[in-house]
mmCIF file with all atom_site columns, C-alpha atoms in Angstrom:
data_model
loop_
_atom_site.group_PDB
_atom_site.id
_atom_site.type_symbol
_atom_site.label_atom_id
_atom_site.label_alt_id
_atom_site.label_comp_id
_atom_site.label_asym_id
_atom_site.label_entity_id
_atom_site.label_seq_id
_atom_site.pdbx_PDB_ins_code
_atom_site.Cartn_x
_atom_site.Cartn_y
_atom_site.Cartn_z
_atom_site.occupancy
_atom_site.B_iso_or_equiv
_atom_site.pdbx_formal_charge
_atom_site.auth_seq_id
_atom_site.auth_comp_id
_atom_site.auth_asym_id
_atom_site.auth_atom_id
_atom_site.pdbx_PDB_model_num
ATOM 1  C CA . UNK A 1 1  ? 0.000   0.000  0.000   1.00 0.00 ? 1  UNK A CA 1
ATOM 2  C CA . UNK A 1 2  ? 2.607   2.677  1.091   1.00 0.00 ? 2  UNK A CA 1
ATOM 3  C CA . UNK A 1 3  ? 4.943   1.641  -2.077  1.00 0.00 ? 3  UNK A CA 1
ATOM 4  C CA . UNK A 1 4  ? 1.976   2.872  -4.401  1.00 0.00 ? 4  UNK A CA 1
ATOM 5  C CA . UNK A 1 5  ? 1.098   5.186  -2.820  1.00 0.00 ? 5  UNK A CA 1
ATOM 6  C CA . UNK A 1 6  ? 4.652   6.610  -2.754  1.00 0.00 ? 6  UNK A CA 1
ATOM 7  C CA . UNK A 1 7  ? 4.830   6.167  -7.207  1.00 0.00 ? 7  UNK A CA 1
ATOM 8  C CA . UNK A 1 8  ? 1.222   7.869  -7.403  1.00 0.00 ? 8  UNK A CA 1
ATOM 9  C CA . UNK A 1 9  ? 2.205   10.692 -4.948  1.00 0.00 ? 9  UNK A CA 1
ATOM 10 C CA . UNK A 1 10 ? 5.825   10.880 -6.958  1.00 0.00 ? 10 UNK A CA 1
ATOM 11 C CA . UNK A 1 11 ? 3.543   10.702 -10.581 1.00 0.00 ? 11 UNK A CA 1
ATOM 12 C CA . UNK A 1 12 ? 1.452   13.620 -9.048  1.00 0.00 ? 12 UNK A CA 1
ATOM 13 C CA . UNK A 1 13 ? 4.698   15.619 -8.437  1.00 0.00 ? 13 UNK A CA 1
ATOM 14 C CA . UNK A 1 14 ? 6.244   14.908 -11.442 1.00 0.00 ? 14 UNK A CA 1
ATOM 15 C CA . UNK A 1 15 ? 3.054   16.028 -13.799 1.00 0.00 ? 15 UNK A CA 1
ATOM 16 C CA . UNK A 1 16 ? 2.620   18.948 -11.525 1.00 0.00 ? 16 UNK A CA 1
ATOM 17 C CA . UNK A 1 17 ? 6.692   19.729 -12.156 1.00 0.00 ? 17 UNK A CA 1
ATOM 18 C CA . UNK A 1 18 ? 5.778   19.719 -15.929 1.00 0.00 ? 18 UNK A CA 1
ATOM 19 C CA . UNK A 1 19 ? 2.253   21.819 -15.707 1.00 0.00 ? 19 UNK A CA 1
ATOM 20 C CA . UNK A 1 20 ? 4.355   24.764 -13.912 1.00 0.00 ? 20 UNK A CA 1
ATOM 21 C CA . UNK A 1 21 ? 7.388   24.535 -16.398 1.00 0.00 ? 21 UNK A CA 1
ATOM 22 C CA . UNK A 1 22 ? 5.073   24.976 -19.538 1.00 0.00 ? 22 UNK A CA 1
ATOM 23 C CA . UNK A 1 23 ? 2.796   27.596 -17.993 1.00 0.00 ? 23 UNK A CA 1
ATOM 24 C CA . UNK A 1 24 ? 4.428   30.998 -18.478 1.00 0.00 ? 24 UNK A CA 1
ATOM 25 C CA . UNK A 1 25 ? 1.419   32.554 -17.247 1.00 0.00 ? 25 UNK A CA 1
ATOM 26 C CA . UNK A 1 26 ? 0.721   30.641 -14.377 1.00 0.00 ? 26 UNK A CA 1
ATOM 27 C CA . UNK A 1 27 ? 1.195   33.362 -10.750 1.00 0.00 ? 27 UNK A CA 1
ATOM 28 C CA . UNK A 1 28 ? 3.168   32.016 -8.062  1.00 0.00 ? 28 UNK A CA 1
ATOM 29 C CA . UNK A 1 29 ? 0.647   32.073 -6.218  1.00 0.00 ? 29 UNK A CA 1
ATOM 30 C CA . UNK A 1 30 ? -0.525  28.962 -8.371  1.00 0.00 ? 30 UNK A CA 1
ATOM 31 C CA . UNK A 1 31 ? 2.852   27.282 -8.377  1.00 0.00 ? 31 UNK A CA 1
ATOM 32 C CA . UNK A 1 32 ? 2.544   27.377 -4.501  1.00 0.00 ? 32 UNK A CA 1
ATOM 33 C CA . UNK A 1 33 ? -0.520  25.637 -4.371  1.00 0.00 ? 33 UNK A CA 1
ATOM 34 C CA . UNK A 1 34 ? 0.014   23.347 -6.569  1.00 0.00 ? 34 UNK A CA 1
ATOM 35 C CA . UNK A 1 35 ? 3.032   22.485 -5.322  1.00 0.00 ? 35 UNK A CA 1
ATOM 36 C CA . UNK A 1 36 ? 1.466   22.360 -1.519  1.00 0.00 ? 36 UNK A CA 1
ATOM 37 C CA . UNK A 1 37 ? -1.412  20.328 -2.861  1.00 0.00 ? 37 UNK A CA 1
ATOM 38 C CA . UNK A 1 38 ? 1.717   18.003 -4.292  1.00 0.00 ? 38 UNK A CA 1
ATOM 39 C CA . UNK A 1 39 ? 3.278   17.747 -1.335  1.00 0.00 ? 39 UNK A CA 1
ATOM 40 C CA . UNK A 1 40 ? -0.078  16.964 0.797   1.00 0.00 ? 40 UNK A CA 1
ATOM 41 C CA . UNK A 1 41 ? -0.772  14.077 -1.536  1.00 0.00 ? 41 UNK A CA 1
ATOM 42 C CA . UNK A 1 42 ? 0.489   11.425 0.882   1.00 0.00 ? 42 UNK A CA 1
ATOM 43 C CA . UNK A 1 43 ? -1.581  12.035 3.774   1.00 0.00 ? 43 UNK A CA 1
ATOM 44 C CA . UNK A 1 44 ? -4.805  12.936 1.521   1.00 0.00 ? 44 UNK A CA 1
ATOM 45 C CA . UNK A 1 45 ? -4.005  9.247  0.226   1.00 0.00 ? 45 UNK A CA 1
ATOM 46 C CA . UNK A 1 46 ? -3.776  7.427  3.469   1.00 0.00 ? 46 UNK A CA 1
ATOM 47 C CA . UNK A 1 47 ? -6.833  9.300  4.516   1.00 0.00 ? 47 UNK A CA 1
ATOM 48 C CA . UNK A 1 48 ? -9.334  8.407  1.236   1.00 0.00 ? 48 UNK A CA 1
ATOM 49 C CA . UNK A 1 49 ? -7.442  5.018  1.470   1.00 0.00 ? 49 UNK A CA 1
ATOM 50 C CA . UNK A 1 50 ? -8.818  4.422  4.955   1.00 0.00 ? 50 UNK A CA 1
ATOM 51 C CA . UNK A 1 51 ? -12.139 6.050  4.729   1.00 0.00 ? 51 UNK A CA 1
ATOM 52 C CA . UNK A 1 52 ? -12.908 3.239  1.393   1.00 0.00 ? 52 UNK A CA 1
ATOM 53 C CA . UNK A 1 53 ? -11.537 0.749  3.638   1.00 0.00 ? 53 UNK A CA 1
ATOM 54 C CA . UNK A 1 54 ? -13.800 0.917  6.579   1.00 0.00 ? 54 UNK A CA 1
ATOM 55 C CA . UNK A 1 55 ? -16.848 1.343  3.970   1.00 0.00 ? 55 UNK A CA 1
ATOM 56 C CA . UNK A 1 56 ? -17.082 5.100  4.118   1.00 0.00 ? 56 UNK A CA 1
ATOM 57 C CA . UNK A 1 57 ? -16.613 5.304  8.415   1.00 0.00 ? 57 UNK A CA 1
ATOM 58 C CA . UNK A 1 58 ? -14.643 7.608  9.529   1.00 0.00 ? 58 UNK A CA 1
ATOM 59 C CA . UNK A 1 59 ? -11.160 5.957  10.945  1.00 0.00 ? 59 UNK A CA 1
ATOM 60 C CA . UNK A 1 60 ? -8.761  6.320  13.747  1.00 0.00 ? 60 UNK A CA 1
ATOM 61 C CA . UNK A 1 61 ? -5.836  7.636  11.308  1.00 0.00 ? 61 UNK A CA 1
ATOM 62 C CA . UNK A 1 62 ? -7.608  10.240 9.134   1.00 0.00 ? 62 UNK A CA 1
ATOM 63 C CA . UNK A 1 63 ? -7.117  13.611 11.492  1.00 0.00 ? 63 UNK A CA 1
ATOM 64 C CA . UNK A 1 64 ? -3.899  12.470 13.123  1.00 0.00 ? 64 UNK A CA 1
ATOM 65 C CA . UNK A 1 65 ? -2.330  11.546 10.391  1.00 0.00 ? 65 UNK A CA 1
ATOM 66 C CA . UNK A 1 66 ? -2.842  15.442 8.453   1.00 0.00 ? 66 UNK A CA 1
ATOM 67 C CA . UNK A 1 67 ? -2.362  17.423 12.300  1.00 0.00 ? 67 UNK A CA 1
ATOM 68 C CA . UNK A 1 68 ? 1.044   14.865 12.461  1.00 0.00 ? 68 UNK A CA 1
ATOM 69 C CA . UNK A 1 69 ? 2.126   14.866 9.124   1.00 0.00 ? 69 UNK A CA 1
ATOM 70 C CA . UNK A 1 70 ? 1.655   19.008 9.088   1.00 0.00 ? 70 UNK A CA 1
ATOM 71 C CA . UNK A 1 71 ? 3.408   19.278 11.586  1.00 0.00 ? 71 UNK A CA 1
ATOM 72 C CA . UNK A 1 72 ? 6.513   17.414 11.145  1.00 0.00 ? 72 UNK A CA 1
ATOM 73 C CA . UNK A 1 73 ? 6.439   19.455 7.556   1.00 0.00 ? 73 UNK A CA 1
ATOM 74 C CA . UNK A 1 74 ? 6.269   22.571 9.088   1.00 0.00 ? 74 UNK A CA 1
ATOM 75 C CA . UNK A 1 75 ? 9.240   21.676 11.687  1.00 0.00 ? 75 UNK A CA 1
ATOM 76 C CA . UNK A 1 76 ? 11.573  19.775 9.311   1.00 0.00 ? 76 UNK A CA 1
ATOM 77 C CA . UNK A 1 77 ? 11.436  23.055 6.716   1.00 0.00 ? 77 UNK A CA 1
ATOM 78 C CA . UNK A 1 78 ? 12.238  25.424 9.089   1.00 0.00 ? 78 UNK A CA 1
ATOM 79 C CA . UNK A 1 79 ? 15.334  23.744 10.126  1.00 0.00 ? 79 UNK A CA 1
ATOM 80 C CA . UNK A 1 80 ? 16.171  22.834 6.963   1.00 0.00 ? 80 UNK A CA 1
ATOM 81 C CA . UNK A 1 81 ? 15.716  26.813 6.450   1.00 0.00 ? 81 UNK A CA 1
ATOM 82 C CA . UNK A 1 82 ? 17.474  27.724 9.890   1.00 0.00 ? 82 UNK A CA 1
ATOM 83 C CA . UNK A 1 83 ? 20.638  25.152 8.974   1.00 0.00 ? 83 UNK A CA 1
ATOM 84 C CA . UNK A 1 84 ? 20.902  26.555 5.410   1.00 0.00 ? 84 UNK A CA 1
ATOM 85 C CA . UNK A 1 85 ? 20.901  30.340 6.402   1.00 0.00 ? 85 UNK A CA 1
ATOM 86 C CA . UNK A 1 86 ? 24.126  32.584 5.559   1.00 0.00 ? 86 UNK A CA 1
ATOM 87 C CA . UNK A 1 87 ? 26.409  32.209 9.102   1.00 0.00 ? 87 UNK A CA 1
#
């Protein structure tokens, strides 16, 4: 399950990759979200995943795994940021 989901979400970010690169017009604004929507697609995944596999019920993993997943985002780019920065 996680090794397609990981080629879908990598297909997604690969088409997205092109869409931006041929769009001249496209804002950044739109090339953010798109590329925010990109990088979401794992946890949207595991989340419709497990909401068809319990027959439409809401799960234990949806909520916790977008809150988590956010979260671990947000902290791992700002260090990444932080360690990067000019000294």
């Amino acid at each position: 399950m996680f090794l397609g989901m990981s080629i879908i979400a990598d297909r997604f970010m690969a088409s997205i990759e092109v869409i931006t690169s041929q769009e001249k017009e496209i804002t950044t604004v739109s090339n953010l979200t798109l590329m925010a929507l990109g990088s979401s697609a794992p946890e949207i995944l595991l989340s419709i995943i497990e909401i068809v596999g319990h027959g439409f019920q809401a799960g234990d993993m949806g909520p916790s795994t977008i809150v988590g997943s956010a979260a671990f985002n947000m902290f791992v780019i700002i260090a990444v940021c932080v360690q990067n920065m000019n000294q």
